[in-house]
CSV table of C-alpha atoms in Angstrom, one decimal:
chain,number,residue,atom,x,y,z
U,1,UNK,CA,21.8,-61.5,-8.8
U,2,UNK,CA,22.1,-58.0,-9.7
U,3,UNK,CA,25.7,-56.9,-11.6
U,4,UNK,CA,27.4,-54.6,-9.7
U,5,UNK,CA,26.8,-52.4,-12.9
U,6,UNK,CA,23.3,-51.7,-11.9
U,7,UNK,CA,23.8,-51.3,-8.1
U,8,UNK,CA,26.4,-49.0,-8.9
U,9,UNK,CA,23.8,-47.5,-10.8
U,10,UNK,CA,20.8,-47.5,-8.3
U,11,UNK,CA,23.2,-46.1,-5.8
U,12,UNK,CA,24.4,-43.0,-7.9
U,13,UNK,CA,20.8,-42.5,-9.1
U,14,UNK,CA,19.6,-42.3,-5.5
U,15,UNK,CA,22.8,-39.6,-4.4
U,16,UNK,CA,21.4,-37.7,-7.1
U,17,UNK,CA,18.1,-37.7,-5.6
U,18,UNK,CA,18.8,-37.0,-2.1
U,19,UNK,CA,21.9,-34.4,-3.4
U,20,UNK,CA,19.0,-32.6,-5.5
U,21,UNK,CA,16.2,-32.9,-2.3
U,22,UNK,CA,19.4,-30.7,-0.2
U,23,UNK,CA,19.7,-28.5,-3.0
U,24,UNK,CA,16.0,-27.5,-2.9
U,25,UNK,CA,15.4,-27.4,0.5
U,26,UNK,CA,18.9,-25.0,0.8
U,27,UNK,CA,16.7,-22.8,-2.2
U,28,UNK,CA,13.7,-23.3,-0.8
U,29,UNK,CA,14.6,-22.0,2.9
U,30,UNK,CA,16.9,-18.7,1.9
U,31,UNK,CA,14.2,-18.4,-0.8
U,32,UNK,CA,11.5,-17.8,1.6
U,33,UNK,CA,14.0,-15.1,3.9
U,34,UNK,CA,14.8,-13.3,1.4
U,35,UNK,CA,11.0,-13.1,0.1
U,36,UNK,CA,9.8,-11.9,3.1
U,37,UNK,CA,12.8,-9.6,3.5
U,38,UNK,CA,11.6,-7.8,-0.1
U,39,UNK,CA,7.7,-8.1,1.3
U,40,UNK,CA,8.3,-7.1,4.5
U,41,UNK,CA,10.6,-3.3,3.4
U,42,UNK,CA,7.8,-2.8,0.9
U,43,UNK,CA,5.1,-3.5,3.5
U,44,UNK,CA,6.7,-0.9,5.8
U,45,UNK,CA,7.0,1.7,3.1
U,46,UNK,CA,11.2,1.9,3.4
U,47,UNK,CA,10.3,1.6,-0.3
U,48,UNK,CA,11.6,3.9,-3.0
U,49,UNK,CA,12.3,6.0,0.4
U,50,UNK,CA,15.0,5.5,2.0
U,51,UNK,CA,15.8,2.7,0.4
U,52,UNK,CA,16.6,3.2,-3.6
U,53,UNK,CA,14.0,0.6,-5.4
U,54,UNK,CA,17.5,0.1,-8.2
U,55,UNK,CA,19.8,-0.7,-5.1
U,56,UNK,CA,17.6,-3.1,-3.2
U,57,UNK,CA,18.5,-6.5,-5.6
U,58,UNK,CA,18.7,-8.8,-2.3
U,59,UNK,CA,19.7,-12.5,-3.3
U,60,UNK,CA,21.0,-13.9,0.0
U,61,UNK,CA,19.4,-14.0,4.0
U,62,UNK,CA,20.5,-11.6,7.1
U,63,UNK,CA,20.7,-12.4,10.0
U,64,UNK,CA,21.6,-10.1,13.2
U,65,UNK,CA,23.3,-11.4,16.4
U,66,UNK,CA,23.0,-9.2,19.7
U,67,UNK,CA,25.8,-10.1,21.8
U,68,UNK,CA,22.7,-9.6,25.2
U,69,UNK,CA,20.0,-10.7,22.9
U,70,UNK,CA,21.0,-13.4,20.1
U,71,UNK,CA,19.6,-13.3,17.1
U,72,UNK,CA,16.7,-10.6,16.2
U,73,UNK,CA,14.9,-11.3,13.7
U,74,UNK,CA,13.8,-9.6,10.8
U,75,UNK,CA,11.1,-6.6,11.7
U,76,UNK,CA,11.3,-7.9,15.8
U,77,UNK,CA,10.4,-5.3,18.6
U,78,UNK,CA,12.8,-5.2,20.3
U,79,UNK,CA,14.4,-2.9,23.2
U,80,UNK,CA,16.7,-0.4,23.0
U,81,UNK,CA,19.2,-1.9,25.3
U,82,UNK,CA,18.7,-5.2,24.0
U,83,UNK,CA,20.3,-3.8,20.8
U,84,UNK,CA,22.7,-1.2,22.7
U,85,UNK,CA,26.4,-3.2,21.1
U,86,UNK,CA,27.8,-3.6,18.1
U,87,UNK,CA,26.4,-6.7,15.9
U,88,UNK,CA,28.0,-9.5,14.5
U,89,UNK,CA,25.9,-9.9,10.6
U,90,UNK,CA,26.5,-13.3,9.2
U,91,UNK,CA,24.4,-14.3,5.4
U,92,UNK,CA,23.0,-17.4,4.5
U,93,UNK,CA,23.6,-17.8,0.3
U,94,UNK,CA,21.6,-20.2,-2.2
U,95,UNK,CA,24.1,-22.4,-3.3
U,96,UNK,CA,23.9,-21.4,-5.9
U,97,UNK,CA,25.0,-17.7,-5.4
U,98,UNK,CA,27.3,-19.2,-3.4
U,99,UNK,CA,30.0,-18.1,-6.5
U,100,UNK,CA,28.0,-14.0,-7.2
U,101,UNK,CA,29.9,-13.3,-3.0
U,102,UNK,CA,33.1,-15.2,-3.0
U,103,UNK,CA,36.1,-12.5,-2.9
U,104,UNK,CA,33.7,-9.9,-2.7
U,105,UNK,CA,33.5,-6.9,0.0
U,106,UNK,CA,30.8,-5.3,1.3
U,107,UNK,CA,30.0,-2.6,3.0
U,108,UNK,CA,27.6,-2.0,6.0
U,109,UNK,CA,25.0,0.7,6.8
U,110,UNK,CA,22.5,1.3,9.2
U,111,UNK,CA,20.4,3.7,9.8
U,112,UNK,CA,17.3,4.8,10.9
U,113,UNK,CA,14.5,6.3,9.1
U,114,UNK,CA,12.4,7.0,11.5
U,115,UNK,CA,8.7,6.0,12.2
U,116,UNK,CA,5.5,5.1,9.7
U,117,UNK,CA,5.3,9.0,8.9
U,118,UNK,CA,3.2,11.4,6.6
U,119,UNK,CA,5.5,13.7,6.0
U,120,UNK,CA,8.7,11.7,5.9
U,121,UNK,CA,11.6,13.7,4.8
U,122,UNK,CA,13.4,11.3,2.8
U,123,UNK,CA,16.4,11.4,5.8
U,124,UNK,CA,18.0,8.8,8.0
U,125,UNK,CA,19.8,8.7,11.3
U,126,UNK,CA,23.4,7.0,10.4
U,127,UNK,CA,23.6,4.6,13.3
U,128,UNK,CA,26.7,2.9,12.0
U,129,UNK,CA,29.0,2.4,9.1
U,130,UNK,CA,31.5,-0.1,7.6
U,131,UNK,CA,33.2,-0.9,5.0
U,132,UNK,CA,35.8,-3.4,3.4
U,133,UNK,CA,33.8,-6.3,5.4
U,134,UNK,CA,34.7,-9.7,3.6
U,135,UNK,CA,32.4,-13.1,3.7
U,136,UNK,CA,34.0,-16.4,6.0
U,137,UNK,CA,34.0,-19.5,5.0
U,138,UNK,CA,30.7,-19.8,8.0
U,139,UNK,CA,29.2,-16.9,6.3
U,140,UNK,CA,29.5,-14.3,8.8
U,141,UNK,CA,30.9,-11.0,7.4
U,142,UNK,CA,33.9,-9.6,9.3
U,143,UNK,CA,35.4,-6.1,8.8
U,144,UNK,CA,38.8,-5.6,7.7
U,145,UNK,CA,38.6,-2.3,8.2
U,146,UNK,CA,38.2,0.4,11.3
U,147,UNK,CA,34.0,1.9,11.3
U,148,UNK,CA,34.2,4.8,9.7
U,149,UNK,CA,30.9,5.3,12.1
U,150,UNK,CA,31.0,3.3,15.0
U,151,UNK,CA,27.4,1.5,15.9
U,152,UNK,CA,25.7,3.7,17.9
U,153,UNK,CA,22.4,2.2,19.6
U,154,UNK,CA,18.8,3.0,19.3
U,155,UNK,CA,18.0,6.3,21.3
U,156,UNK,CA,14.2,7.4,19.6
U,157,UNK,CA,12.4,10.6,20.9
U,158,UNK,CA,9.7,9.5,23.8
U,159,UNK,CA,6.0,9.3,22.2
U,160,UNK,CA,7.6,9.1,18.3
U,161,UNK,CA,6.7,6.0,17.7
U,162,UNK,CA,8.0,2.4,15.9
U,163,UNK,CA,11.4,3.5,15.0
U,164,UNK,CA,12.1,0.6,12.1
U,165,UNK,CA,16.4,-0.2,12.2
U,166,UNK,CA,17.8,-0.7,8.6
U,167,UNK,CA,20.7,-3.0,8.5
U,168,UNK,CA,21.4,-3.1,4.6
U,169,UNK,CA,24.7,-5.0,3.3
U,170,UNK,CA,25.6,-3.6,-0.4
U,171,UNK,CA,28.6,-4.6,-2.8
U,172,UNK,CA,31.1,-2.8,-3.7
U,173,UNK,CA,33.1,-2.5,-6.2
U,174,UNK,CA,36.5,-3.8,-7.0
U,175,UNK,CA,38.7,-0.7,-6.9
U,176,UNK,CA,36.1,1.1,-4.2
U,177,UNK,CA,37.0,4.4,-2.2
U,178,UNK,CA,34.8,5.8,0.5
U,179,UNK,CA,34.0,9.3,0.1
U,180,UNK,CA,36.3,11.5,1.8
U,181,UNK,CA,34.2,13.0,4.2
U,182,UNK,CA,33.3,9.6,5.1
U,183,UNK,CA,36.7,7.8,5.0
U,184,UNK,CA,38.0,8.2,8.6
U,185,UNK,CA,36.8,5.9,11.9
U,186,UNK,CA,35.2,8.2,14.1
U,187,UNK,CA,32.9,9.2,12.4
U,188,UNK,CA,30.2,11.2,14.2
U,189,UNK,CA,26.4,10.0,14.4
U,190,UNK,CA,24.1,12.0,11.6
U,191,UNK,CA,20.4,12.7,12.1
U,192,UNK,CA,19.5,14.2,8.3
U,193,UNK,CA,22.0,11.8,5.8
U,194,UNK,CA,20.3,11.0,2.6
U,195,UNK,CA,21.1,7.0,1.5
U,196,UNK,CA,20.3,7.0,-2.0
U,197,UNK,CA,22.9,10.4,-2.1
U,198,UNK,CA,25.8,8.4,-0.2
U,199,UNK,CA,25.0,5.2,-2.6
U,200,UNK,CA,25.5,7.4,-5.2
U,201,UNK,CA,28.6,9.4,-4.6
U,202,UNK,CA,30.6,6.2,-3.2
U,203,UNK,CA,29.4,4.1,-6.6
U,204,UNK,CA,28.6,0.8,-4.3
U,205,UNK,CA,26.7,-2.0,-6.1
U,206,UNK,CA,23.1,-3.8,-5.0
U,207,UNK,CA,22.2,-4.0,-1.2
U,208,UNK,CA,22.7,-7.7,-1.4
U,209,UNK,CA,21.1,-8.9,2.2
U,210,UNK,CA,18.9,-6.2,4.7
U,211,UNK,CA,17.1,-6.7,7.5
U,212,UNK,CA,15.3,-4.3,10.2
U,213,UNK,CA,13.7,-3.9,13.8
U,214,UNK,CA,11.7,-2.2,16.2
U,215,UNK,CA,11.9,0.2,18.6
U,216,UNK,CA,9.8,2.2,20.3
U,217,UNK,CA,10.8,4.9,23.3
U,218,UNK,CA,6.8,5.0,24.9
U,219,UNK,CA,3.5,4.9,23.4
U,220,UNK,CA,2.6,7.4,20.1
U,221,UNK,CA,2.0,10.5,20.6
U,222,UNK,CA,3.6,12.1,17.3
U,223,UNK,CA,0.3,12.5,15.1
U,224,UNK,CA,2.6,12.5,11.6
U,225,UNK,CA,2.5,8.7,12.4
U,226,UNK,CA,0.9,5.7,10.0
U,227,UNK,CA,-0.5,2.6,10.3
U,228,UNK,CA,1.5,0.1,8.5
U,229,UNK,CA,-1.1,-2.8,6.7
U,230,UNK,CA,-1.2,-5.8,7.9
U,231,UNK,CA,1.9,-8.1,6.2
U,232,UNK,CA,0.3,-10.2,3.0
U,233,UNK,CA,1.9,-13.6,3.0
U,234,UNK,CA,0.2,-14.3,-0.7
U,235,UNK,CA,2.9,-11.7,-1.5
U,236,UNK,CA,5.7,-13.7,0.2
U,237,UNK,CA,5.1,-16.8,-1.1
U,238,UNK,CA,4.3,-15.7,-4.6
U,239,UNK,CA,7.8,-14.1,-4.6
U,240,UNK,CA,9.2,-16.7,-3.3
U,241,UNK,CA,8.3,-19.3,-6.3
U,242,UNK,CA,9.8,-16.4,-8.1
U,243,UNK,CA,13.4,-16.7,-6.0
U,244,UNK,CA,12.8,-20.6,-6.4
U,245,UNK,CA,12.9,-20.5,-10.0
U,246,UNK,CA,15.5,-18.0,-10.6
U,247,UNK,CA,18.3,-19.5,-8.1
U,248,UNK,CA,17.3,-22.6,-9.4
U,249,UNK,CA,18.2,-22.6,-12.4
U,250,UNK,CA,21.2,-19.8,-12.0
U,251,UNK,CA,23.8,-22.6,-11.8
U,252,UNK,CA,24.3,-22.7,-15.6
U,253,UNK,CA,24.4,-19.3,-16.3
U,254,UNK,CA,27.2,-18.9,-13.7
U,255,UNK,CA,28.9,-21.5,-15.7
U,256,UNK,CA,28.9,-19.8,-18.5
U,257,UNK,CA,30.2,-16.2,-17.1
U,258,UNK,CA,32.4,-17.4,-15.1
U,259,UNK,CA,35.6,-16.8,-17.5
U,260,UNK,CA,34.8,-13.5,-17.8
U,261,UNK,CA,37.5,-10.6,-17.0
U,262,UNK,CA,36.9,-9.1,-13.9
U,263,UNK,CA,34.6,-5.7,-13.6
U,264,UNK,CA,35.9,-2.4,-13.8
U,265,UNK,CA,36.4,-0.1,-10.9
U,266,UNK,CA,33.5,2.0,-12.2
U,267,UNK,CA,30.5,-0.7,-12.6
U,268,UNK,CA,28.5,-0.8,-8.9
U,269,UNK,CA,28.7,-4.5,-7.4
U,270,UNK,CA,31.4,-5.6,-9.8
U,271,UNK,CA,30.5,-9.2,-10.9
U,272,UNK,CA,26.8,-9.1,-9.8
U,273,UNK,CA,24.5,-9.3,-12.8
U,274,UNK,CA,20.6,-7.7,-12.6
U,275,UNK,CA,17.7,-10.8,-13.4
U,276,UNK,CA,14.5,-9.1,-13.3
U,277,UNK,CA,11.7,-11.0,-12.2
U,278,UNK,CA,8.9,-11.4,-14.5
U,279,UNK,CA,5.9,-11.0,-14.3
U,280,UNK,CA,5.8,-10.1,-10.0
U,281,UNK,CA,4.3,-7.7,-9.9
U,282,UNK,CA,1.1,-9.0,-11.0
U,283,UNK,CA,1.8,-11.7,-9.5
U,284,UNK,CA,2.4,-9.5,-6.3
U,285,UNK,CA,-0.8,-7.5,-7.1
U,286,UNK,CA,1.1,-4.2,-6.4
U,287,UNK,CA,2.1,-1.1,-9.5
U,288,UNK,CA,5.1,-2.6,-12.2
U,289,UNK,CA,6.5,1.0,-10.8
U,290,UNK,CA,9.6,1.2,-9.3
U,291,UNK,CA,9.2,0.8,-6.0
U,292,UNK,CA,8.7,-3.3,-7.0
U,293,UNK,CA,11.3,-3.4,-10.0
U,294,UNK,CA,14.1,-2.9,-7.0
U,295,UNK,CA,13.0,-4.8,-4.5
U,296,UNK,CA,12.3,-7.8,-7.0
U,297,UNK,CA,15.4,-7.8,-9.1
U,298,UNK,CA,17.8,-10.2,-9.1
U,299,UNK,CA,21.9,-10.6,-8.9
U,300,UNK,CA,22.5,-13.5,-10.7
């Protein structure tokens, strides 16, 4: 008859194996979603302008949910009416990254850089701005203050091509204070906003999650609109693999730094640290310039 110790040991090994499998499944699923975000933003030409490379460091997958439509997927084409009301936002965070997001505040920005264009100015139409979002236990982002700019649904001009409406979730530093000109509720929509300038002016930390959808009004007639290349699925797989490696090895690093003192108010994205994914540029077959450098950076 097997001893109690042997039975207990076998049960412990089985439980540990199942726990590890579940942990890996969590990492793989979320890493793939984040990887697709990185590659799609790169493919759409949204990095490095209007989204600055050094700020684009997603470590969570963002879900957009609209009252009329439900979940709107990354890169999905929708009607303007389907996304006309204020959405809810939620984050899918790898288990190894959960501590990084605890007790943090976030800013959400919705902006439209227009359709892909050969003469893009770098400016965006700002459609929403809200600060001091908190993360609920179920991953939902809750606003603890009024929107600075209330959500304004898409209204692309006829013939102007497929507009990309981005939602960016940005880490706030401790002691964050919004710039005076963007601190009060009911600030009107602006059509010529520079995103990178605002991120710098507000001392905001990295973009930790992002998504976008496409709205088009009629057939494209604008001559400056360019064609977006087909999405490279191999790039997504390579990026996901690199992310999985970083996520699966980051728990020990997080434990090492858990006793560190809080970051100062001048430190962008207090509590987030940057770890570059070495070699991803060559894996993806993309130059190792600034555009990709920010896109594949991790906050571990």
